XYZ file of C-alpha atoms in Angstrom:
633
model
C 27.089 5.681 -29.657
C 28.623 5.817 -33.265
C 24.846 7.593 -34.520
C 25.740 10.176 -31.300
C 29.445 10.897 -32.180
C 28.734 11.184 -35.826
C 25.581 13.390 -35.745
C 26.150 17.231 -34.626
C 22.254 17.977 -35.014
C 21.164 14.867 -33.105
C 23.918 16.326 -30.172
C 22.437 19.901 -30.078
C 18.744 18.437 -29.512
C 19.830 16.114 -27.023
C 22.372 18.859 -25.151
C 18.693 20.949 -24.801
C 17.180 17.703 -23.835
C 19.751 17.384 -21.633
C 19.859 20.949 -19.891
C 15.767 21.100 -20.140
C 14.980 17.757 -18.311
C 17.072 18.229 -15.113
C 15.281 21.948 -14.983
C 12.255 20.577 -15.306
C 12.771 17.677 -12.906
C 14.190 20.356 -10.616
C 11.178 22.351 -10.625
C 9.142 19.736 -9.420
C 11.312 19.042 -6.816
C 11.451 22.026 -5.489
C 7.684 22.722 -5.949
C 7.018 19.503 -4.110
C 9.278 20.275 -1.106
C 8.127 23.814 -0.657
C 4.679 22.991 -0.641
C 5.911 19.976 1.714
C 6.971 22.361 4.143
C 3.697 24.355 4.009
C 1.584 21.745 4.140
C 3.711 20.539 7.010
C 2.795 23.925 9.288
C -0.965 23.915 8.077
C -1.212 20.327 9.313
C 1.028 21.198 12.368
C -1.845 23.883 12.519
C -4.847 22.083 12.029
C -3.428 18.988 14.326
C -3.163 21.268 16.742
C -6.616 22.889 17.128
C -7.859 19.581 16.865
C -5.364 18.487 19.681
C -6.534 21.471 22.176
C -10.379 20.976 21.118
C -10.375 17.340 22.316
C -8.137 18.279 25.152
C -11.011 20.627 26.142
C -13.997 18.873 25.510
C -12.533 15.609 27.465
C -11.923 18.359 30.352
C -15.318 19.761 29.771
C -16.907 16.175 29.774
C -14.718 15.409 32.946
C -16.299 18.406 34.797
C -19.632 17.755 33.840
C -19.619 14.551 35.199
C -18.004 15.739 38.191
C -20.818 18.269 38.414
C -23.186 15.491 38.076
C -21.628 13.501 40.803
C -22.055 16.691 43.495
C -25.346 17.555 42.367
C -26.217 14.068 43.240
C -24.792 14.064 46.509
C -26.668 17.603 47.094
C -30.167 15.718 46.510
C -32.657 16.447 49.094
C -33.603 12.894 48.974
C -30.010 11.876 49.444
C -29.271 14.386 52.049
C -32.672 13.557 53.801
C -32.048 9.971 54.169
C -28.377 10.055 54.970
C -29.043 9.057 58.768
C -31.709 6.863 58.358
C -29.197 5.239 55.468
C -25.861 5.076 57.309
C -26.377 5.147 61.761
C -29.120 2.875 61.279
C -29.022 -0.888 62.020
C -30.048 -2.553 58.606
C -33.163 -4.596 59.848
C -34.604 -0.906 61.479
C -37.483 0.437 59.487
C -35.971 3.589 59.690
C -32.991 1.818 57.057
C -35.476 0.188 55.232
C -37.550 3.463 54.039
C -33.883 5.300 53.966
C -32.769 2.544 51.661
C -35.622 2.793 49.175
C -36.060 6.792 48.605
C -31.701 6.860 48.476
C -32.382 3.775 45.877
C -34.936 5.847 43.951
C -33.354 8.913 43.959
C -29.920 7.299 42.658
C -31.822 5.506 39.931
C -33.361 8.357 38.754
C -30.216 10.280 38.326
C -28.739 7.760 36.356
C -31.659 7.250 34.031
C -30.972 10.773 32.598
C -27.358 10.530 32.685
C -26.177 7.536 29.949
C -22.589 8.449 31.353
C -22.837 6.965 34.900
C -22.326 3.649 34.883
C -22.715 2.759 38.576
C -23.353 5.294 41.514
C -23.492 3.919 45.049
C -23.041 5.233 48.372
C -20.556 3.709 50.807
C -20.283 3.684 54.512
C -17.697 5.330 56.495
C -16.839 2.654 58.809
C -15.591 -0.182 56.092
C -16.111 1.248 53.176
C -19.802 -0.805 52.968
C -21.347 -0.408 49.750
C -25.056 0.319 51.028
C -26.634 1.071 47.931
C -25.850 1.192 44.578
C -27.552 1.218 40.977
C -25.890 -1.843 40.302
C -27.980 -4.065 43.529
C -25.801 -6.927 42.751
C -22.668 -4.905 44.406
C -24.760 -3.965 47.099
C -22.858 -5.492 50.573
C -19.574 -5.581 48.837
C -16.685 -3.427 50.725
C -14.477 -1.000 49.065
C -12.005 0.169 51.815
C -9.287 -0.738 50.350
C -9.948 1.527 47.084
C -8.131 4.374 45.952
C -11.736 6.537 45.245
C -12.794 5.589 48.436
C -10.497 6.420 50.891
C -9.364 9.646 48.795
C -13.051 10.387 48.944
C -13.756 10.535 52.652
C -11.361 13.165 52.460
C -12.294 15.449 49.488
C -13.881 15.651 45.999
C -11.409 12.830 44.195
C -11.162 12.040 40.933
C -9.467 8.610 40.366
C -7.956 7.662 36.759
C -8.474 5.467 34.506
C -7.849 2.330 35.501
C -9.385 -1.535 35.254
C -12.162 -1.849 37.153
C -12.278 -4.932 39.221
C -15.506 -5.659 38.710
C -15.377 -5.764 34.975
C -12.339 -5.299 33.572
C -13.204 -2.433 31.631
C -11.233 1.072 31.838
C -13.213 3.084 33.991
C -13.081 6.394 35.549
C -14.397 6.856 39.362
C -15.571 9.939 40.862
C -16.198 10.500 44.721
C -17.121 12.917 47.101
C -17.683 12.642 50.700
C -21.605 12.907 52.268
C -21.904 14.797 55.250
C -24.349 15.447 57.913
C -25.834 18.951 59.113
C -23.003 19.136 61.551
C -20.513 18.527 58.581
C -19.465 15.368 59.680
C -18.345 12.637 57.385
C -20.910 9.795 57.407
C -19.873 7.983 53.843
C -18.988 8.932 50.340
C -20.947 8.820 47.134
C -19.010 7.517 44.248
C -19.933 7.402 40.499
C -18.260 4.756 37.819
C -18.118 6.571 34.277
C -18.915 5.142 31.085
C -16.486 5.877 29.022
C -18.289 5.303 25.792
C -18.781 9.022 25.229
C -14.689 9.984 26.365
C -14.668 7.277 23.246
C -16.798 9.073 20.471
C -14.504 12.306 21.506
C -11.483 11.183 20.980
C -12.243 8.997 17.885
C -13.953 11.960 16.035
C -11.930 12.507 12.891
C -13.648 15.459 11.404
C -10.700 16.922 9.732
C -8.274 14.527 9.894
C -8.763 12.587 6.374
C -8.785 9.197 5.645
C -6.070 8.111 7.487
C -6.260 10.902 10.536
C -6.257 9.233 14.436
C -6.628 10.031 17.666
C -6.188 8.134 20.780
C -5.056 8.031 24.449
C -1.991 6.227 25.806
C -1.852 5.762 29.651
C 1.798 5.980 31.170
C 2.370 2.355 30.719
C 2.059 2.420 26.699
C -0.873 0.809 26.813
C -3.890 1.950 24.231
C -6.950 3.128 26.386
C -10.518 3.352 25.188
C -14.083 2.614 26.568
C -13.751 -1.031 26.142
C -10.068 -2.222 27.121
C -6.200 -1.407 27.792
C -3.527 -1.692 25.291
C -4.262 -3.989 21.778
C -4.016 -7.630 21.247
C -1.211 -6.511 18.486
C 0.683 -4.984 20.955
C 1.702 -6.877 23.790
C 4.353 -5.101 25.239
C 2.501 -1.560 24.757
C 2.815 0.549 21.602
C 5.762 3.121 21.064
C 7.169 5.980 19.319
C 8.547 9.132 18.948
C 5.570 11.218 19.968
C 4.055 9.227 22.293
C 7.341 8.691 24.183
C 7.550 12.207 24.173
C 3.725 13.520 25.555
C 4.264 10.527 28.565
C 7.365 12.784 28.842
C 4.618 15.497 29.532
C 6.276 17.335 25.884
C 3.942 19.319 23.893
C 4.179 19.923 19.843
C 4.238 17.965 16.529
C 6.759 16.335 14.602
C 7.143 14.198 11.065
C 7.888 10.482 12.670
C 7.052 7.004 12.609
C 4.020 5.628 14.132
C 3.464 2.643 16.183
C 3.082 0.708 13.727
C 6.236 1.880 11.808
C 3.878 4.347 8.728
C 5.424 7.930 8.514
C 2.899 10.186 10.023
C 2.947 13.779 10.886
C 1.389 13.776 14.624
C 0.841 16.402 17.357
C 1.236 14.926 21.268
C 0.128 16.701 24.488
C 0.258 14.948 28.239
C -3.624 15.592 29.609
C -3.200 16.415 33.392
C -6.670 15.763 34.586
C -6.723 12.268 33.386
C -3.184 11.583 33.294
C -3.370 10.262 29.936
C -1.682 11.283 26.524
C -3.247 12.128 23.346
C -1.927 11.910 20.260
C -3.531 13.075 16.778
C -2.090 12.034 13.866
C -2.326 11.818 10.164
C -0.416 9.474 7.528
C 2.397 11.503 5.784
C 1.390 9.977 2.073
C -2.097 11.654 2.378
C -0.995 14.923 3.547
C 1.628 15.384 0.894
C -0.577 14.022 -1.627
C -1.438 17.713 -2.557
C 2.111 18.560 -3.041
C 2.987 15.476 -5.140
C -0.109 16.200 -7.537
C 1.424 19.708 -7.770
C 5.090 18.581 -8.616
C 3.596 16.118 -11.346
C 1.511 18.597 -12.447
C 4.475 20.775 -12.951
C 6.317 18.140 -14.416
C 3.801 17.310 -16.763
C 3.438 20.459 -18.175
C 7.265 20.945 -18.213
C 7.351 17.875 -20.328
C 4.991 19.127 -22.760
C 6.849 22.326 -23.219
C 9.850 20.516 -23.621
C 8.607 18.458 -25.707
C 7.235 21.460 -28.161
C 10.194 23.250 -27.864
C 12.570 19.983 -29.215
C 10.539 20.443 -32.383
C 11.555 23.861 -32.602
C 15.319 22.917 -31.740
C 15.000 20.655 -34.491
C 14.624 22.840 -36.648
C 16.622 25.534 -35.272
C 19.661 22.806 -35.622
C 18.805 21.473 -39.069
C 19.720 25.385 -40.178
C 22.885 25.774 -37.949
C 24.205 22.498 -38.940
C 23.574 22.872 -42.705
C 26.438 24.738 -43.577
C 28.800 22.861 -41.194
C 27.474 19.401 -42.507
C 28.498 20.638 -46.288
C 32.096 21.793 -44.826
C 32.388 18.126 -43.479
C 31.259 16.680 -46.858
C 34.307 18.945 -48.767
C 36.764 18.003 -45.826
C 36.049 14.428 -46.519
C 37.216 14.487 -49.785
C 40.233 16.432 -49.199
C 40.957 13.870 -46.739
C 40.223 11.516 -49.348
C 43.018 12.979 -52.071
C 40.188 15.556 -53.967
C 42.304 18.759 -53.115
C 40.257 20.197 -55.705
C 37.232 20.046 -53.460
C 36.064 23.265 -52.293
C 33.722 24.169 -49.339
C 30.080 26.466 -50.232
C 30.180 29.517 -48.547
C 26.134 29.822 -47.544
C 27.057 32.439 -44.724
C 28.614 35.191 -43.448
C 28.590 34.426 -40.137
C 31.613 32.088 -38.074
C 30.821 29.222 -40.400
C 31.142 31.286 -43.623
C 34.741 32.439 -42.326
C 35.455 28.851 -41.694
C 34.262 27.761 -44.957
C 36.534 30.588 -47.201
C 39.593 29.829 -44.485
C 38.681 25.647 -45.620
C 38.857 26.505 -48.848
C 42.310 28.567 -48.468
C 43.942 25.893 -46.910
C 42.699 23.421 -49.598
C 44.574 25.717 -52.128
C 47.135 25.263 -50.334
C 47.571 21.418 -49.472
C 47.004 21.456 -52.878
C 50.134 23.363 -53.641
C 52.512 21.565 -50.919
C 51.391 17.960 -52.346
C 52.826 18.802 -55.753
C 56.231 18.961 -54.181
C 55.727 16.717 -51.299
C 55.942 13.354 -53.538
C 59.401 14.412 -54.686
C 60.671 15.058 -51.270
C 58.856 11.595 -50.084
C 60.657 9.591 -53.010
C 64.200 12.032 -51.480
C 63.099 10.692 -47.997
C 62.679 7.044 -49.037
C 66.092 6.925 -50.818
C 67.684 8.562 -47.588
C 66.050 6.423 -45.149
C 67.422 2.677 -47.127
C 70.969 4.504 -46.920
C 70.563 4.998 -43.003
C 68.938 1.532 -42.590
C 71.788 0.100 -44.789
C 74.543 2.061 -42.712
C 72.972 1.270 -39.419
C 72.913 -2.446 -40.245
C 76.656 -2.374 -41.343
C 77.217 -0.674 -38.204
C 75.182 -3.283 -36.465
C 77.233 -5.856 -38.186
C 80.611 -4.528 -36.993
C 79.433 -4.032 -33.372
C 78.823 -7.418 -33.124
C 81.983 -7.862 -34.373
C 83.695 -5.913 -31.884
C 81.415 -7.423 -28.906
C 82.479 -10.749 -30.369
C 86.021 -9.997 -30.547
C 85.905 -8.445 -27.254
C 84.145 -11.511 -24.963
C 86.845 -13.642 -26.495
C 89.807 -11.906 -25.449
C 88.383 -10.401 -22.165
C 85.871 -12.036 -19.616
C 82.363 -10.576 -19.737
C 82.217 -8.944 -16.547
C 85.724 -6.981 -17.390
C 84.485 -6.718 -20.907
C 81.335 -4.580 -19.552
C 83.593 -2.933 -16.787
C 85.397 -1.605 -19.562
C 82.778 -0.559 -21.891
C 80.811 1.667 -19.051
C 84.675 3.816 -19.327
C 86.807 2.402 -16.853
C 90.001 2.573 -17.858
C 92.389 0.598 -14.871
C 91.302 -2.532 -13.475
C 92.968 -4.626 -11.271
C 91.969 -6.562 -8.523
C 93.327 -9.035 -6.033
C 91.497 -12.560 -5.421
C 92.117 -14.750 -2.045
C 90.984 -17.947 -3.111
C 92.061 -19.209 -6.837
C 93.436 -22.373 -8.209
C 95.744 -21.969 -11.748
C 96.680 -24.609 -13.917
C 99.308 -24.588 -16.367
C 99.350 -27.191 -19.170
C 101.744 -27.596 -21.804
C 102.178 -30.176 -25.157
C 104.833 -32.658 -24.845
C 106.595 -33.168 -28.236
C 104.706 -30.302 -29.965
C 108.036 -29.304 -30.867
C 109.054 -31.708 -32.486
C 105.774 -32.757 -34.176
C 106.164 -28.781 -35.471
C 109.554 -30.205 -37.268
C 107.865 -32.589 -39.165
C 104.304 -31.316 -40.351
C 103.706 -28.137 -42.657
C 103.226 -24.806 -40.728
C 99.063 -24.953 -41.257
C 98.395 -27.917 -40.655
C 100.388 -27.587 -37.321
C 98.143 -24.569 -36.293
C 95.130 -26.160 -37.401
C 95.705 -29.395 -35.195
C 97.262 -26.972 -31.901
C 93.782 -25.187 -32.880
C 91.702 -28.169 -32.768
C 92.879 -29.491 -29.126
C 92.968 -25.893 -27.681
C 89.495 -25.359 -29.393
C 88.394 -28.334 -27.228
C 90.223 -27.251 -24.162
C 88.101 -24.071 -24.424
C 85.305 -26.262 -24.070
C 85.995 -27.859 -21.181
C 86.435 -24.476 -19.489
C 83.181 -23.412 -20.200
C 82.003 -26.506 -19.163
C 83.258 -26.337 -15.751
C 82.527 -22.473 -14.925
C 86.491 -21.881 -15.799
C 88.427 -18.585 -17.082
C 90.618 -19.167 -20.080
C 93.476 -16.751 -19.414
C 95.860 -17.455 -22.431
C 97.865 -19.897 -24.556
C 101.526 -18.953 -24.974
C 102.378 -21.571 -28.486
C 101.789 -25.148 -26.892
C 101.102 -23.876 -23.415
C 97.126 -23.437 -21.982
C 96.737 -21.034 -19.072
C 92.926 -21.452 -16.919
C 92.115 -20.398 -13.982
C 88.903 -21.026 -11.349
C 87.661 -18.611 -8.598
C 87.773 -15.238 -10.908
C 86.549 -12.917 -11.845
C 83.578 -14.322 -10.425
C 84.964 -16.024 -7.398
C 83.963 -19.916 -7.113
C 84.087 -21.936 -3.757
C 85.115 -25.174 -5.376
C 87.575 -23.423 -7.837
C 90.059 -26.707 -6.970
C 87.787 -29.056 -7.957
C 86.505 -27.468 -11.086
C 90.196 -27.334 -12.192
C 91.068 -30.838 -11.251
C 88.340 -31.947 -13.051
C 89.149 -29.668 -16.039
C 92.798 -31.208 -15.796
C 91.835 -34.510 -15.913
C 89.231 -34.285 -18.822
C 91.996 -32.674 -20.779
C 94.135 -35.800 -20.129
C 91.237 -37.724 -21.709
C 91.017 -35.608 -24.315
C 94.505 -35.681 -25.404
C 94.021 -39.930 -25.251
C 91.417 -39.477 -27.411
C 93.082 -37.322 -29.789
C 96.002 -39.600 -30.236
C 93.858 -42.726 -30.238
C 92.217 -40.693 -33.367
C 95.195 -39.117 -35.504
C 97.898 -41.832 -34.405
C 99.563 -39.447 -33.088
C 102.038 -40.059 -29.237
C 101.543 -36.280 -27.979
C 101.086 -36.168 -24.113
C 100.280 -33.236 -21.859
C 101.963 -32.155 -18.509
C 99.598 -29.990 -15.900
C 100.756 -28.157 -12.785
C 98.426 -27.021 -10.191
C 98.594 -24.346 -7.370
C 95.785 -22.585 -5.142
C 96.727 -19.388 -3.736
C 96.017 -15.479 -3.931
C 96.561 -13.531 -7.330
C 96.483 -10.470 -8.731
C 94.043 -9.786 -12.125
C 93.994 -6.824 -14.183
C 93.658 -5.798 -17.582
C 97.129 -4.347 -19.395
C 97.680 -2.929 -22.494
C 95.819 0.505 -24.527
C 95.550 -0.625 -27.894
C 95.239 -4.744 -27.605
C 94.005 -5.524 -24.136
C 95.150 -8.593 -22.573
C 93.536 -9.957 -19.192
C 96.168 -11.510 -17.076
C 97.421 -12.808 -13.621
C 100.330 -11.896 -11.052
C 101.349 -12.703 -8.131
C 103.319 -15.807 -6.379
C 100.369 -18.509 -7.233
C 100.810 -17.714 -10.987
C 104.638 -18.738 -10.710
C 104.199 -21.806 -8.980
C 101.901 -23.370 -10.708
C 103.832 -22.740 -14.208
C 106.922 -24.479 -12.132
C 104.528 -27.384 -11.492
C 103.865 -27.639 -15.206
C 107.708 -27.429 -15.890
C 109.202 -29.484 -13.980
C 106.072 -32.060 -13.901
C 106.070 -35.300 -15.579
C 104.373 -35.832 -18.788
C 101.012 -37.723 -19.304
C 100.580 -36.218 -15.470
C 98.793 -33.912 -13.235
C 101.542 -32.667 -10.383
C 99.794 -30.037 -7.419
C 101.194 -28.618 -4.341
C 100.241 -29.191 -1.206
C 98.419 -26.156 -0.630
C 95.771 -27.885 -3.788
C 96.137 -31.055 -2.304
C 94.508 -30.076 0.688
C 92.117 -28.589 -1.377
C 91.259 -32.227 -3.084
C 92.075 -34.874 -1.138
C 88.338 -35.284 0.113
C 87.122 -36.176 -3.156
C 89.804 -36.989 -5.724
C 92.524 -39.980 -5.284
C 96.477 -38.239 -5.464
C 99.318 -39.814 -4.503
C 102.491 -38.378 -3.204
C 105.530 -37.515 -5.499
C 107.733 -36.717 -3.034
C 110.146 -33.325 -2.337
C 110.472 -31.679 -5.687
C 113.077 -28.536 -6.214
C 111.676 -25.923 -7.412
C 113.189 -22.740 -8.996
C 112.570 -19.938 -7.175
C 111.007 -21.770 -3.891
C 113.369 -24.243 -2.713
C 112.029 -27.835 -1.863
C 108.064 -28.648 -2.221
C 105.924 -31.722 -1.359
C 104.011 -32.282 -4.500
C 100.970 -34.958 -5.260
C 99.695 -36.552 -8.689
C 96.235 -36.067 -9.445
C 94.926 -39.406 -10.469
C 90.966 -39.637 -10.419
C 87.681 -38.483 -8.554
C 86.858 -40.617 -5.633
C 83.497 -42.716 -6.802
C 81.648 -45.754 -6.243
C 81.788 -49.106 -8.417
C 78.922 -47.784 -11.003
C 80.150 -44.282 -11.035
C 83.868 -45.213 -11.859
C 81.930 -47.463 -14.657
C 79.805 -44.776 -16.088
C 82.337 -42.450 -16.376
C 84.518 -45.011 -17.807
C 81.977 -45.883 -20.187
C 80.860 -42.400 -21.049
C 83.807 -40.378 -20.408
C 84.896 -36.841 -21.040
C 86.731 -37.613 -24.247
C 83.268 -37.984 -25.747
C 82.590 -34.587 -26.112
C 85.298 -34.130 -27.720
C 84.582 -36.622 -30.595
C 82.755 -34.216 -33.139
C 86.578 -32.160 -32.947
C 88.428 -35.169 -33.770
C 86.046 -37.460 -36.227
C 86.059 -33.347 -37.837
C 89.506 -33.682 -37.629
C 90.460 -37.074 -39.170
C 87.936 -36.279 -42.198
C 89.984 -33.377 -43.265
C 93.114 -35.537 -42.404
């Protein structure tokens, strides 16, 4: 393939080759089929005469030997001893000399006619065969035959058919014998031999090799001199033509034989002997003058296609040369050589293409002078972009940053896509509240820094723990912590993701103290309840809560009791399937009036799990914070 994409002379001799081998091939084709058709109507043609010459000379041989059977009966011998013969009693001497002239004259008939196979008389009365050629069927009775009983009646002619005396396809002729007075007094019949109906219908002079003829009766069966049908052929022999002459159809078509070979055949139904003949010749030697002619054709095609490639050759080799030297030049242009120039060895299309090469070459060669200095321009510009796109980059990420941690993700992306008011109200949320006992007056005694870097420190862990448990961090407001479950995404156990939250920060404030020495305790209220969320503010966005839940759990926080977790009894319901609370008792609360409240204690679990989580409790993942902690400490 590369030798054929590369090579523009090998491509024009194989685009002739290409164009002159189908035409060729075509020729023959069509040579082969036309003279296919006309040898198809000559041998429609000559099947035909040879179709109605049999037809006639197996009706010519029929009425001879019908001829021969009335001439026989018009004998003078016959007709002489027809009395004596057939009214006589048997023993009477006028039988026995009637017997032996009828006997003589019979005999003598058939000696000169080879195609009579039996003639014998037969009596009226019985259908007594009283002599014959044949003396062993002398005696026998025949009334019940078709030849016979037609024949008492008229000339007859009876098919072909078995004979029952031999088994051999015969043909019977009979007439009836009659008196002076014209009265019936027997029949003559005469078997044929159908040796010589063979040797006319098997005469192929004309048909080739492979030319046929034969008879089929009306059963399928093959019929000849010596037997029906063909040991081959069991169940008869079929096909298109001879389906159609038992039909009674007359004419030719291409089909397949009996024995499944294409031939071209011509079928006719004979009437006389209720028989059809077929003639037929094998399709591969009657087209065999047609193929010859094709490859003939071909043949010489090929060697003038061959002759002529030389010629294209050549032809090529001087249409290419000029193009192949304009490739040469444009490969070292495309190399760097822009001082390459094309030869101009025409005047024709190519020359014009090789001055128009060798213009644009000048020119290239002009544009590269200045194209280096505009590259270099280029590649200064282009680490300037790259440089301000990454700085750009840099302070996106930034701003994405800055953004997730002030505003939950899916209001974060709410607001990038340009919506500028959201607010929406939630059914089902629990808020906690959580606030830093004594942070104030730890703030009295330690320096300003270190007091944000240790309210930093337990809020930075608090943050954890909301992330951990699928919380929203909502704000800090100084030693206060503001989370909420069930929003923005809502969350069908938002209680128990904030109890647990509540009570891992508990840990983690134990923790904490059992780290830094320090006493500082933390006090959590808990509501559930409907709220409303929105984003406020134009220049610093803040993403807040409102409503009547909001309220009530910051007065659970307030006016809970330190080192606790105090919820309402709208939360309690909420929990008291799988965490262990006991009642406060009425609480006042600003705002609301009296409240039953409950102290979250701990999850409900079994022996081990209560073990495991004493042993590997939430405080742990807190420990890199603190041991961080203490080190700086």
């Amino acid at each position: 393939m590369k030798f054929w994409s590369k090579s523009l002379r090998t491509r024009l001799v194989a685009y002739f080759l290409l164009l002159s081998l189908p035409t060729v091939t075509g020729i023959g084709a069509l040579t082969f089929w036309g003279a296919r058709v006309v040898i198809t109507r000559l041998v429609f043609d000559r099947l035909r005469v040879t179709a109605f010459l049999k037809a006639d000379a197996l009706a010519l041989w029929l009425g001879n030997q019908q001829e021969a059977t009335f001439s026989i009966a018009q004998l003078p011998e016959i007709r002489e001893s027809l009395e004596g013969l057939l009214t006589q009693p048997e023993d009477s001497g006028e039988f026995q000399e009637a017997y032996r002239v009828t006997q003589r004259a019979l005999r003598s008939a058939v000696a000169s006619r080879p195609e009579l196979a039996e003639v014998f008389i037969l009596s009226r009365t019985g259908g007594k065969v009283m002599v014959s050629t044949q003396t062993l069927h002398e005696g026998q009775y025949r009334v019940k035959d078709t030849y016979f009983i037609e024949g008492l009646n008229g000339a007859y002619v009876q098919d072909v058919y078995p004979s029952p005396m031999t088994g051999r396809p015969t043909i019977t002729i009979a007439t009836p014998l009659r008196n002076g007075t014209q009265e019936v007094l027997g029949v003559l019949a005469v078997h044929l031999d159908l040796k010589q109906m063979d040797r006319i219908v098997s005469d192929r002079v004309g048909l080739g090799e492979s030319g046929k003829t034969y008879l089929v009766d009306q059963y399928n069966s093959f019929v000849s001199g010596n037997r029906f049908g063909m040991d081959d052929f069991p169940r008869g022999i079929h096909s298109q033509g001879i389906n159609r002459a038992i039909e009674g159809d007359l004419g030719g078509e291409l089909y397949l034989d009996y024995r499944g070979i294409p031939v071209i055949g011509y079928y006719m139904w004979l009437e006389n002997l209720n028989l059809a003949l077929l003639v037929e010749i094998d399709q591969v030697e009657a087209f065999t003058p047609a193929r010859n002619l094709a490859w003939g054709i071909v043949a010489l095609g090929l060697i003038s296609m061959g002759l002529l490639t030389g010629g294209v050759y050549w032809l090529a080799q001087k249409i290419t040369r000029p193009i192949l030297a304009i490739k040469e030049a444009a490969i070292q242009v495309a190399e760097g050589d822009f001082n390459q120039l094309a030869p101009v060895m025409t005047e024709d299309e190519v020359g014009v293409l090789a001055r128009s090469f060798n213009r644009m070459t000048e020119e290239l060669r002009e544009l590269y002078a200045g194209l280096q200095e505009k590259v270099r321009q280029l590649e200064t510009a282009e680490l300037s972009v790259r440089k301000s796109l990454k700085e750009l980059e840099i302070e996106q990420a930034k701003s994405e940053r800055l953004l997730l941690n002030t505003l939950p993700q899916a209001i974060a992306r709410r607001l990038k896509i340009g919506e500028s008011v959201i607010a929406e109200h939630y059914d089902q949320v629990t808020v906690l509240f959580a606030d830093l006992v004594s942070f104030t007056r730890l703030s009295e005694e330690v320096a300003p820094k270190e007091l944000v870097e240790r309210l930093n420190m337990i809020f930075s862990a608090f943050d954890q723990l909301s992330e951990k448990h699928g919380l929203e961090k909502i704000k800090t407001i100084g030693d206060a912590y503001m989370v909420v479950g069930g929003l923005p995404k809502p969350k069908s156990d938002h209680a128990e993701a904030i109890a647990r939250m509540a009570l891992d920060m508990q840990a983690s404030i134990t923790e904490y103290n059992r780290r830094t020495g320090e006493s500082l305790s933390l006090r959590i209220g808990i509501h559930s309840g409907s709220v409303v969320a929105g984003v406020i503010g134009i220049r610093k966005f803040s993403y807040d809560l409102w409503g009547d839940t909001v309220n009530v759990a910051s007065r659970m926080e307030s006016q809970g009791l330190p080192g606790a977790i105090q919820v309402t009894a709208l939360t309690y319901e909420l929990l008291k399937e799988d965490f262990h609370l006991e009642k406060r008792g009425i609480v006042d609360v600003k705002g609301k009036g009296e409240m039953m409240t409950y102290l979250l204690i701990a999850p409900i679990c079994t022996v081990e799990q209560c073990q495991v989580q004493a042993m590997n409790g939430s405080h742990q993942e807190l420990s890199p914070l603190w041991s961080e902690f203490t080190s700086s400490d």
